[in-house]
Amino acid sequence: MTNFLTKTWLTFFVVAAILQAVSAQQATHPNVVLIITDDQGYGDLGCTGNPHVKTPVLDRFAEENIRFTNFYVSPVCAPTRSSLMTGRYSLRTGVRDTYNGGSIMAASETTIAEMLKEEGYNTGIFGKWHLGDCYPSRPMDQGFDESLVHLSGGMGQVGDITTWFKGDSSYFDPVLWHNGKPEPYTGYCSDIFADEAIRFIESNKEKPFFCYLSFNAPHTPLQVPAKYYEMYRDIDPSSGFENDSRPFPEMSEKDKEDARKVYGMVTNIDDNIGKLLQRLDELQLSENTLVIFMTDNGPQQPRYVAGMRGRKGSVYRGGVRVPFFMRYPGMGSKEVNATTAHIDVLPTIAEICGAKLPEQRVIDGKSLFSLLTKDNYDRQERSLFFYWTRRYPELYNNMALYKGDYKLVGFTSFDAGIGDFELYNIKDDPYEQENILPKNKDIAKKLKTELDLTYRDLISSENILHQPLIEIGNKNENPIILNRNEADGERGIWAQEDVFGKWNVRVNPGKYNVTFKFVQAIEGGGTLLLETNGVVNRMDNSENTDVLEMKNVDLPGYEGELMANYFSSGKKILPFWIELEKVD
């Protein structure tokens, strides 16, 4: 009997030790769910004072968890997403635009997914990536085990070749890209992305996972299921603010209709987040899962934004201040007022998950972990740099530096004197209504000195001086499709026919079959020219068609520009997309 009891107690202690080790491992490597929405402004939530939009799930999530009230992002989406994924200002990563070839992130960057994979995490993305549609910058090339995404900056946009031609129905029954291959799906896009994210969580519940749920809604085109539109069909989004002293934007009838659709899209997202949180509870994962909710920039259209000035694309607060809520295992409700930003997310996840920060690179962000676990302290002396213009930063145009209570804003020319800038005390004037620069030029000059140093540092980044290249003829993506979102060239290149465009590429030498797709049928009697590093392949065409093919084209190995144009009736027509398949 004594021997039996001894063995029984020994077994008990061994099992207890194993369970304790497993528990410690879980505590070291909690699951991570990172949720981001697209063009949902600070004011598009009930908990931020909007009397019209219905967001009960997110309102409750904010109330019960950690609310960062002074959280900032970039003025537009691709820069925000590159900073979110890397902890670095977007210009360091090569991302300088939302298209014009400027939303391709360098493959040398280390993402949250790559960082967590080193710690044994399974990783998945569902929704919008917007950091490169071609090898080696796709999510599946940047650390994600599973990838279900649309292309370019949005569904229904020119770069997303499988939804562009669907027009006003692009958000419904889409063809999406699953692990690099097009696949048809049934339903509304936000429902699809949320359902697939939940499936991923269910499939990976036995080990640590990182789930990046990146909704493309409520970005344009504003397409919403009828059920959700009906919730707002009869409201006036400009009403309810008569006794509110904060600034409110003028809204046209179109703006009001747009707001109704946006609010429907946001309520749909709220319902989907509710489904995901409920499933975490059912799987008993909530107590070991870090959940983050944020948005990527301000609203695209005029509507309630809590009185702040500006919207998407602007460096004023309405364009860059967004909601940021976090549920951290073991912590309850807390409000954090320190100045924080998208660049802080990677180092925060690294510290919470016991992961090593990427080495041999500048990490601009700071971990928020101490703000979660200790009394809130003042971080206002940190600086944040903002800018937005097409292609590359335009010195002092839509550019700002925020430090302490003060924010210096430039909407002026490269050689402007200090008097041409704007200075705001954000603590006293959170709506940026009173330019106090005339009486505070010394403060403005100090901020401008720091702005200049930051700008010079970022604009000289290796990935800006040597832009990320699309690799053609690599076995990891063959064939490869060059789309309009990745095309460099004229500012604002989109769906135009007669426009200058090119692709910056690295070509592996060999023979290729090349297919050229045009926006609409081209006339016969023209000539197609494919130019690759000084080698020009010419083909005459006699048919009216929207597709041309060149077979067995011998392409040299090089790094540089790839250009193609069809010349007919005095017009120079850029293909809508080009597919290249290496055949030898």
PDB file of C-alpha atoms in Angstrom, residues 239-470:
ATOM      1  CA  SER A 239     -28.606  65.720 -36.607  1.00  0.00           C
ATOM      2  CA  GLY A 240     -28.170  65.420 -32.856  1.00  0.00           C
ATOM      3  CA  PHE A 241     -25.314  67.873 -32.513  1.00  0.00           C
ATOM      4  CA  GLU A 242     -27.285  71.096 -32.082  1.00  0.00           C
ATOM      5  CA  ASN A 243     -26.130  71.568 -28.478  1.00  0.00           C
ATOM      6  CA  ASP A 244     -22.590  70.358 -29.153  1.00  0.00           C
ATOM      7  CA  SER A 245     -20.042  73.183 -29.123  1.00  0.00           C
ATOM      8  CA  ARG A 246     -17.421  71.159 -31.001  1.00  0.00           C
ATOM      9  CA  PRO A 247     -16.836  71.849 -34.715  1.00  0.00           C
ATOM     10  CA  PHE A 248     -18.973  69.752 -37.068  1.00  0.00           C
ATOM     11  CA  PRO A 249     -18.335  69.358 -40.823  1.00  0.00           C
ATOM     12  CA  GLU A 250     -20.828  70.519 -43.413  1.00  0.00           C
ATOM     13  CA  MET A 251     -22.607  67.523 -44.940  1.00  0.00           C
ATOM     14  CA  SER A 252     -24.215  67.453 -48.371  1.00  0.00           C
ATOM     15  CA  GLU A 253     -27.049  65.053 -49.148  1.00  0.00           C
ATOM     16  CA  LYS A 254     -24.507  62.724 -50.718  1.00  0.00           C
ATOM     17  CA  ASP A 255     -22.373  62.913 -47.568  1.00  0.00           C
ATOM     18  CA  LYS A 256     -25.407  61.939 -45.485  1.00  0.00           C
ATOM     19  CA  GLU A 257     -26.181  58.993 -47.741  1.00  0.00           C
ATOM     20  CA  ASP A 258     -22.541  57.916 -47.606  1.00  0.00           C
ATOM     21  CA  ALA A 259     -22.654  58.068 -43.797  1.00  0.00           C
ATOM     22  CA  ARG A 260     -25.743  55.835 -43.719  1.00  0.00           C
ATOM     23  CA  LYS A 261     -23.879  53.212 -45.770  1.00  0.00           C
ATOM     24  CA  VAL A 262     -20.723  53.535 -43.679  1.00  0.00           C
ATOM     25  CA  TYR A 263     -22.694  53.099 -40.456  1.00  0.00           C
ATOM     26  CA  GLY A 264     -24.316  49.966 -41.890  1.00  0.00           C
ATOM     27  CA  MET A 265     -20.901  48.577 -42.812  1.00  0.00           C
ATOM     28  CA  VAL A 266     -19.572  49.391 -39.324  1.00  0.00           C
ATOM     29  CA  THR A 267     -22.506  47.686 -37.590  1.00  0.00           C
ATOM     30  CA  ASN A 268     -21.870  44.605 -39.731  1.00  0.00           C
ATOM     31  CA  ILE A 269     -18.224  44.647 -38.571  1.00  0.00           C
ATOM     32  CA  ASP A 270     -19.399  45.010 -34.964  1.00  0.00           C
ATOM     33  CA  ASP A 271     -21.600  41.924 -35.337  1.00  0.00           C
ATOM     34  CA  ASN A 272     -18.704  39.956 -36.823  1.00  0.00           C
ATOM     35  CA  ILE A 273     -16.343  40.951 -34.024  1.00  0.00           C
ATOM     36  CA  GLY A 274     -19.032  39.813 -31.610  1.00  0.00           C
ATOM     37  CA  LYS A 275     -19.069  36.375 -33.286  1.00  0.00           C
ATOM     38  CA  LEU A 276     -15.279  36.124 -33.014  1.00  0.00           C
ATOM     39  CA  LEU A 277     -15.174  37.110 -29.331  1.00  0.00           C
ATOM     40  CA  GLN A 278     -17.969  34.673 -28.529  1.00  0.00           C
ATOM     41  CA  ARG A 279     -16.096  31.857 -30.272  1.00  0.00           C
ATOM     42  CA  LEU A 280     -12.966  32.641 -28.236  1.00  0.00           C
ATOM     43  CA  ASP A 281     -15.117  32.238 -25.125  1.00  0.00           C
ATOM     44  CA  GLU A 282     -16.612  28.963 -26.345  1.00  0.00           C
ATOM     45  CA  LEU A 283     -13.158  27.573 -27.099  1.00  0.00           C
ATOM     46  CA  GLN A 284     -11.962  28.726 -23.647  1.00  0.00           C
ATOM     47  CA  LEU A 285      -9.243  30.832 -25.281  1.00  0.00           C
ATOM     48  CA  SER A 286     -10.242  34.294 -24.048  1.00  0.00           C
ATOM     49  CA  GLU A 287      -8.123  34.159 -20.898  1.00  0.00           C
ATOM     50  CA  ASN A 288      -5.010  33.477 -22.963  1.00  0.00           C
ATOM     51  CA  THR A 289      -5.616  35.721 -25.962  1.00  0.00           C
ATOM     52  CA  LEU A 290      -4.506  39.299 -26.506  1.00  0.00           C
ATOM     53  CA  VAL A 291      -7.168  41.089 -28.583  1.00  0.00           C
ATOM     54  CA  ILE A 292      -6.538  44.476 -30.207  1.00  0.00           C
ATOM     55  CA  PHE A 293      -8.983  46.661 -32.129  1.00  0.00           C
ATOM     56  CA  MET A 294      -7.955  49.730 -34.110  1.00  0.00           C
ATOM     57  CA  THR A 295      -8.619  51.578 -37.362  1.00  0.00           C
ATOM     58  CA  ASP A 296      -6.149  52.728 -39.998  1.00  0.00           C
ATOM     59  CA  ASN A 297      -6.907  56.445 -40.474  1.00  0.00           C
ATOM     60  CA  GLY A 298      -9.673  59.022 -40.349  1.00  0.00           C
ATOM     61  CA  PRO A 299     -12.933  58.898 -42.340  1.00  0.00           C
ATOM     62  CA  GLN A 300     -12.817  59.431 -46.087  1.00  0.00           C
ATOM     63  CA  GLN A 301     -16.104  61.366 -46.175  1.00  0.00           C
ATOM     64  CA  PRO A 302     -17.322  64.304 -44.041  1.00  0.00           C
ATOM     65  CA  ARG A 303     -19.219  63.111 -40.940  1.00  0.00           C
ATOM     66  CA  TYR A 304     -18.964  63.159 -37.165  1.00  0.00           C
ATOM     67  CA  VAL A 305     -15.354  62.873 -36.000  1.00  0.00           C
ATOM     68  CA  ALA A 306     -15.699  64.057 -32.375  1.00  0.00           C
ATOM     69  CA  GLY A 307     -15.047  67.677 -33.341  1.00  0.00           C
ATOM     70  CA  MET A 308     -11.546  67.085 -34.700  1.00  0.00           C
ATOM     71  CA  ARG A 309     -10.247  68.898 -37.753  1.00  0.00           C
ATOM     72  CA  GLY A 310      -9.535  67.039 -40.986  1.00  0.00           C
ATOM     73  CA  ARG A 311     -10.195  63.508 -42.203  1.00  0.00           C
ATOM     74  CA  LYS A 312      -8.399  60.773 -44.152  1.00  0.00           C
ATOM     75  CA  GLY A 313      -5.254  62.069 -45.859  1.00  0.00           C
ATOM     76  CA  SER A 314      -4.819  65.007 -43.476  1.00  0.00           C
ATOM     77  CA  VAL A 315      -2.190  65.392 -40.759  1.00  0.00           C
ATOM     78  CA  TYR A 316      -4.738  67.184 -38.595  1.00  0.00           C
ATOM     79  CA  ARG A 317      -6.054  65.009 -35.772  1.00  0.00           C
ATOM     80  CA  GLY A 318      -9.207  63.979 -37.642  1.00  0.00           C
ATOM     81  CA  GLY A 319      -6.979  62.195 -40.142  1.00  0.00           C
ATOM     82  CA  VAL A 320      -4.568  60.482 -37.732  1.00  0.00           C
ATOM     83  CA  ARG A 321      -6.177  59.967 -34.320  1.00  0.00           C
ATOM     84  CA  VAL A 322      -8.063  56.675 -34.124  1.00  0.00           C
ATOM     85  CA  PRO A 323      -9.625  54.353 -31.527  1.00  0.00           C
ATOM     86  CA  PHE A 324      -7.339  51.726 -30.030  1.00  0.00           C
ATOM     87  CA  PHE A 325      -8.714  49.154 -27.589  1.00  0.00           C
ATOM     88  CA  MET A 326      -6.855  46.208 -26.092  1.00  0.00           C
ATOM     89  CA  ARG A 327      -7.958  43.220 -24.029  1.00  0.00           C
ATOM     90  CA  TYR A 328      -4.973  41.937 -22.110  1.00  0.00           C
ATOM     91  CA  PRO A 329      -5.393  38.654 -20.203  1.00  0.00           C
ATOM     92  CA  GLY A 330      -5.848  39.256 -16.503  1.00  0.00           C
ATOM     93  CA  MET A 331      -6.493  42.999 -16.766  1.00  0.00           C
ATOM     94  CA  GLY A 332      -9.772  44.836 -16.525  1.00  0.00           C
ATOM     95  CA  SER A 333     -10.889  48.304 -17.517  1.00  0.00           C
ATOM     96  CA  LYS A 334      -8.308  51.065 -17.807  1.00  0.00           C
ATOM     97  CA  GLU A 335      -7.868  54.338 -19.663  1.00  0.00           C
ATOM     98  CA  VAL A 336      -4.431  55.272 -20.996  1.00  0.00           C
ATOM     99  CA  ASN A 337      -3.938  58.897 -22.025  1.00  0.00           C
ATOM    100  CA  ALA A 338      -0.272  58.746 -23.033  1.00  0.00           C
ATOM    101  CA  THR A 339       0.660  59.557 -26.629  1.00  0.00           C
ATOM    102  CA  THR A 340       0.860  56.239 -28.479  1.00  0.00           C
ATOM    103  CA  ALA A 341       0.921  55.124 -32.103  1.00  0.00           C
ATOM    104  CA  HIS A 342       0.802  52.313 -34.658  1.00  0.00           C
ATOM    105  CA  ILE A 343       4.596  51.908 -34.461  1.00  0.00           C
ATOM    106  CA  ASP A 344       4.155  50.752 -30.841  1.00  0.00           C
ATOM    107  CA  VAL A 345       2.125  47.649 -31.671  1.00  0.00           C
ATOM    108  CA  LEU A 346       4.971  45.349 -32.779  1.00  0.00           C
ATOM    109  CA  PRO A 347       7.228  46.055 -29.762  1.00  0.00           C
ATOM    110  CA  THR A 348       4.211  45.675 -27.453  1.00  0.00           C
ATOM    111  CA  ILE A 349       3.316  42.274 -28.901  1.00  0.00           C
ATOM    112  CA  ALA A 350       6.969  41.278 -28.747  1.00  0.00           C
ATOM    113  CA  GLU A 351       7.177  41.995 -25.007  1.00  0.00           C
ATOM    114  CA  ILE A 352       3.843  40.372 -24.170  1.00  0.00           C
ATOM    115  CA  CYS A 353       4.581  37.254 -26.224  1.00  0.00           C
ATOM    116  CA  GLY A 354       8.222  36.870 -25.213  1.00  0.00           C
ATOM    117  CA  ALA A 355       9.455  37.392 -28.782  1.00  0.00           C
ATOM    118  CA  LYS A 356      12.728  38.958 -29.847  1.00  0.00           C
ATOM    119  CA  LEU A 357      12.550  42.323 -31.534  1.00  0.00           C
ATOM    120  CA  PRO A 358      13.836  42.382 -35.119  1.00  0.00           C
ATOM    121  CA  GLU A 359      17.557  43.114 -35.097  1.00  0.00           C
ATOM    122  CA  GLN A 360      19.859  45.357 -37.135  1.00  0.00           C
ATOM    123  CA  ARG A 361      17.200  47.968 -37.836  1.00  0.00           C
ATOM    124  CA  VAL A 362      15.652  51.005 -36.207  1.00  0.00           C
ATOM    125  CA  ILE A 363      12.433  50.239 -34.326  1.00  0.00           C
ATOM    126  CA  ASP A 364      10.655  53.576 -33.993  1.00  0.00           C
ATOM    127  CA  GLY A 365       7.925  52.319 -31.669  1.00  0.00           C
ATOM    128  CA  LYS A 366       7.962  51.697 -27.925  1.00  0.00           C
ATOM    129  CA  SER A 367       6.340  48.861 -26.014  1.00  0.00           C
ATOM    130  CA  LEU A 368       3.098  49.814 -24.282  1.00  0.00           C
ATOM    131  CA  PHE A 369       3.432  46.982 -21.777  1.00  0.00           C
ATOM    132  CA  SER A 370       4.426  49.214 -18.853  1.00  0.00           C
ATOM    133  CA  LEU A 371       1.362  51.351 -19.497  1.00  0.00           C
ATOM    134  CA  LEU A 372      -0.792  48.256 -19.081  1.00  0.00           C
ATOM    135  CA  THR A 373       0.758  46.903 -15.911  1.00  0.00           C
ATOM    136  CA  LYS A 374       1.706  50.019 -13.962  1.00  0.00           C
ATOM    137  CA  ASP A 375       0.100  53.313 -13.117  1.00  0.00           C
ATOM    138  CA  ASN A 376      -0.346  55.505 -16.177  1.00  0.00           C
ATOM    139  CA  TYR A 377       2.541  57.879 -16.632  1.00  0.00           C
ATOM    140  CA  ASP A 378       3.177  60.788 -18.930  1.00  0.00           C
ATOM    141  CA  ARG A 379       4.788  59.861 -22.243  1.00  0.00           C
ATOM    142  CA  GLN A 380       3.987  63.112 -23.956  1.00  0.00           C
ATOM    143  CA  GLU A 381       7.580  64.121 -24.598  1.00  0.00           C
ATOM    144  CA  ARG A 382       7.937  61.570 -27.369  1.00  0.00           C
ATOM    145  CA  SER A 383       7.727  62.883 -30.926  1.00  0.00           C
ATOM    146  CA  LEU A 384       5.492  61.636 -33.744  1.00  0.00           C
ATOM    147  CA  PHE A 385       6.034  62.530 -37.398  1.00  0.00           C
ATOM    148  CA  PHE A 386       3.174  62.679 -39.921  1.00  0.00           C
ATOM    149  CA  TYR A 387       3.007  63.373 -43.643  1.00  0.00           C
ATOM    150  CA  TRP A 388       0.916  62.606 -46.680  1.00  0.00           C
ATOM    151  CA  THR A 389       1.312  63.519 -50.353  1.00  0.00           C
ATOM    152  CA  ARG A 390       1.257  61.402 -53.497  1.00  0.00           C
ATOM    153  CA  ARG A 391       4.336  59.445 -54.573  1.00  0.00           C
ATOM    154  CA  TYR A 392       6.900  60.948 -52.186  1.00  0.00           C
ATOM    155  CA  PRO A 393       6.733  63.419 -49.289  1.00  0.00           C
ATOM    156  CA  GLU A 394       6.539  67.033 -50.444  1.00  0.00           C
ATOM    157  CA  LEU A 395       8.631  69.036 -48.019  1.00  0.00           C
ATOM    158  CA  TYR A 396       6.391  70.985 -45.611  1.00  0.00           C
ATOM    159  CA  ASN A 397       3.161  70.169 -47.474  1.00  0.00           C
ATOM    160  CA  ASN A 398       0.704  68.263 -45.241  1.00  0.00           C
ATOM    161  CA  MET A 399       3.513  67.485 -42.819  1.00  0.00           C
ATOM    162  CA  ALA A 400       3.532  67.675 -39.021  1.00  0.00           C
ATOM    163  CA  LEU A 401       5.519  66.963 -35.875  1.00  0.00           C
ATOM    164  CA  TYR A 402       3.705  66.342 -32.592  1.00  0.00           C
ATOM    165  CA  LYS A 403       5.635  66.557 -29.309  1.00  0.00           C
ATOM    166  CA  GLY A 404       4.411  67.169 -25.786  1.00  0.00           C
ATOM    167  CA  ASP A 405       1.426  69.500 -25.882  1.00  0.00           C
ATOM    168  CA  TYR A 406       2.465  71.063 -29.187  1.00  0.00           C
ATOM    169  CA  LYS A 407       1.988  70.202 -32.820  1.00  0.00           C
ATOM    170  CA  LEU A 408       3.702  71.968 -35.730  1.00  0.00           C
ATOM    171  CA  VAL A 409       1.817  71.690 -39.026  1.00  0.00           C
ATOM    172  CA  GLY A 410       3.019  72.636 -42.503  1.00  0.00           C
ATOM    173  CA  PHE A 411       0.824  73.287 -45.515  1.00  0.00           C
ATOM    174  CA  THR A 412       3.380  75.397 -47.306  1.00  0.00           C
ATOM    175  CA  SER A 413       6.339  75.365 -49.718  1.00  0.00           C
ATOM    176  CA  PHE A 414       9.828  73.913 -49.270  1.00  0.00           C
ATOM    177  CA  ASP A 415      11.435  77.308 -48.598  1.00  0.00           C
ATOM    178  CA  ALA A 416       8.778  78.665 -46.247  1.00  0.00           C
ATOM    179  CA  GLY A 417       9.741  80.754 -43.257  1.00  0.00           C
ATOM    180  CA  ILE A 418       8.627  79.781 -39.784  1.00  0.00           C
ATOM    181  CA  GLY A 419       5.752  82.232 -39.980  1.00  0.00           C
ATOM    182  CA  ASP A 420       4.142  80.180 -42.746  1.00  0.00           C
ATOM    183  CA  PHE A 421       3.640  77.184 -40.441  1.00  0.00           C
ATOM    184  CA  GLU A 422       0.876  76.496 -37.923  1.00  0.00           C
ATOM    185  CA  LEU A 423       1.323  75.683 -34.246  1.00  0.00           C
ATOM    186  CA  TYR A 424      -1.328  74.193 -31.967  1.00  0.00           C
ATOM    187  CA  ASN A 425      -1.462  73.438 -28.259  1.00  0.00           C
ATOM    188  CA  ILE A 426      -3.305  70.106 -28.391  1.00  0.00           C
ATOM    189  CA  LYS A 427      -3.954  70.061 -24.649  1.00  0.00           C
ATOM    190  CA  ASP A 428      -5.724  73.437 -24.695  1.00  0.00           C
ATOM    191  CA  ASP A 429      -7.036  73.221 -28.274  1.00  0.00           C
ATOM    192  CA  PRO A 430      -7.706  69.561 -29.194  1.00  0.00           C
ATOM    193  CA  TYR A 431      -9.687  70.644 -32.267  1.00  0.00           C
ATOM    194  CA  GLU A 432      -6.764  72.598 -33.771  1.00  0.00           C
ATOM    195  CA  GLN A 433      -8.705  75.804 -34.261  1.00  0.00           C
ATOM    196  CA  GLU A 434      -6.262  78.439 -32.946  1.00  0.00           C
ATOM    197  CA  ASN A 435      -2.866  78.876 -34.579  1.00  0.00           C
ATOM    198  CA  ILE A 436      -0.664  80.126 -31.737  1.00  0.00           C
ATOM    199  CA  LEU A 437       2.552  80.340 -33.759  1.00  0.00           C
ATOM    200  CA  PRO A 438       2.784  84.155 -33.961  1.00  0.00           C
ATOM    201  CA  LYS A 439       3.243  84.317 -30.176  1.00  0.00           C
ATOM    202  CA  ASN A 440       5.289  81.108 -29.838  1.00  0.00           C
ATOM    203  CA  LYS A 441       7.907  81.201 -32.582  1.00  0.00           C
ATOM    204  CA  ASP A 442      10.670  79.791 -30.384  1.00  0.00           C
ATOM    205  CA  ILE A 443       8.637  76.644 -29.714  1.00  0.00           C
ATOM    206  CA  ALA A 444       7.797  76.385 -33.418  1.00  0.00           C
ATOM    207  CA  LYS A 445      11.472  76.711 -34.427  1.00  0.00           C
ATOM    208  CA  LYS A 446      12.517  73.898 -32.090  1.00  0.00           C
ATOM    209  CA  LEU A 447       9.808  71.641 -33.483  1.00  0.00           C
ATOM    210  CA  LYS A 448      10.768  72.531 -37.045  1.00  0.00           C
ATOM    211  CA  THR A 449      14.398  71.630 -36.352  1.00  0.00           C
ATOM    212  CA  GLU A 450      13.296  68.190 -35.176  1.00  0.00           C
ATOM    213  CA  LEU A 451      10.872  67.833 -38.086  1.00  0.00           C
ATOM    214  CA  ASP A 452      13.697  68.597 -40.525  1.00  0.00           C
ATOM    215  CA  LEU A 453      15.998  66.020 -38.927  1.00  0.00           C
ATOM    216  CA  THR A 454      13.274  63.367 -38.943  1.00  0.00           C
ATOM    217  CA  TYR A 455      12.332  64.052 -42.555  1.00  0.00           C
ATOM    218  CA  ARG A 456      15.950  63.913 -43.740  1.00  0.00           C
ATOM    219  CA  ASP A 457      16.507  60.668 -41.875  1.00  0.00           C
ATOM    220  CA  LEU A 458      13.404  58.962 -43.271  1.00  0.00           C
ATOM    221  CA  ILE A 459      13.689  60.186 -46.859  1.00  0.00           C
ATOM    222  CA  SER A 460      17.239  58.825 -47.029  1.00  0.00           C
ATOM    223  CA  SER A 461      16.142  55.332 -45.953  1.00  0.00           C
ATOM    224  CA  GLU A 462      17.656  52.480 -47.953  1.00  0.00           C
ATOM    225  CA  ASN A 463      14.239  51.249 -49.071  1.00  0.00           C
ATOM    226  CA  ILE A 464      13.318  54.695 -50.400  1.00  0.00           C
ATOM    227  CA  LEU A 465      16.617  55.215 -52.209  1.00  0.00           C
ATOM    228  CA  HIS A 466      16.339  51.691 -53.649  1.00  0.00           C
ATOM    229  CA  GLN A 467      12.648  50.939 -54.038  1.00  0.00           C
ATOM    230  CA  PRO A 468      11.424  47.363 -53.446  1.00  0.00           C
ATOM    231  CA  LEU A 469      11.318  45.335 -56.657  1.00  0.00           C
ATOM    232  CA  ILE A 470       8.828  42.785 -57.961  1.00  0.00           C
TER     233      ILE A 470
END
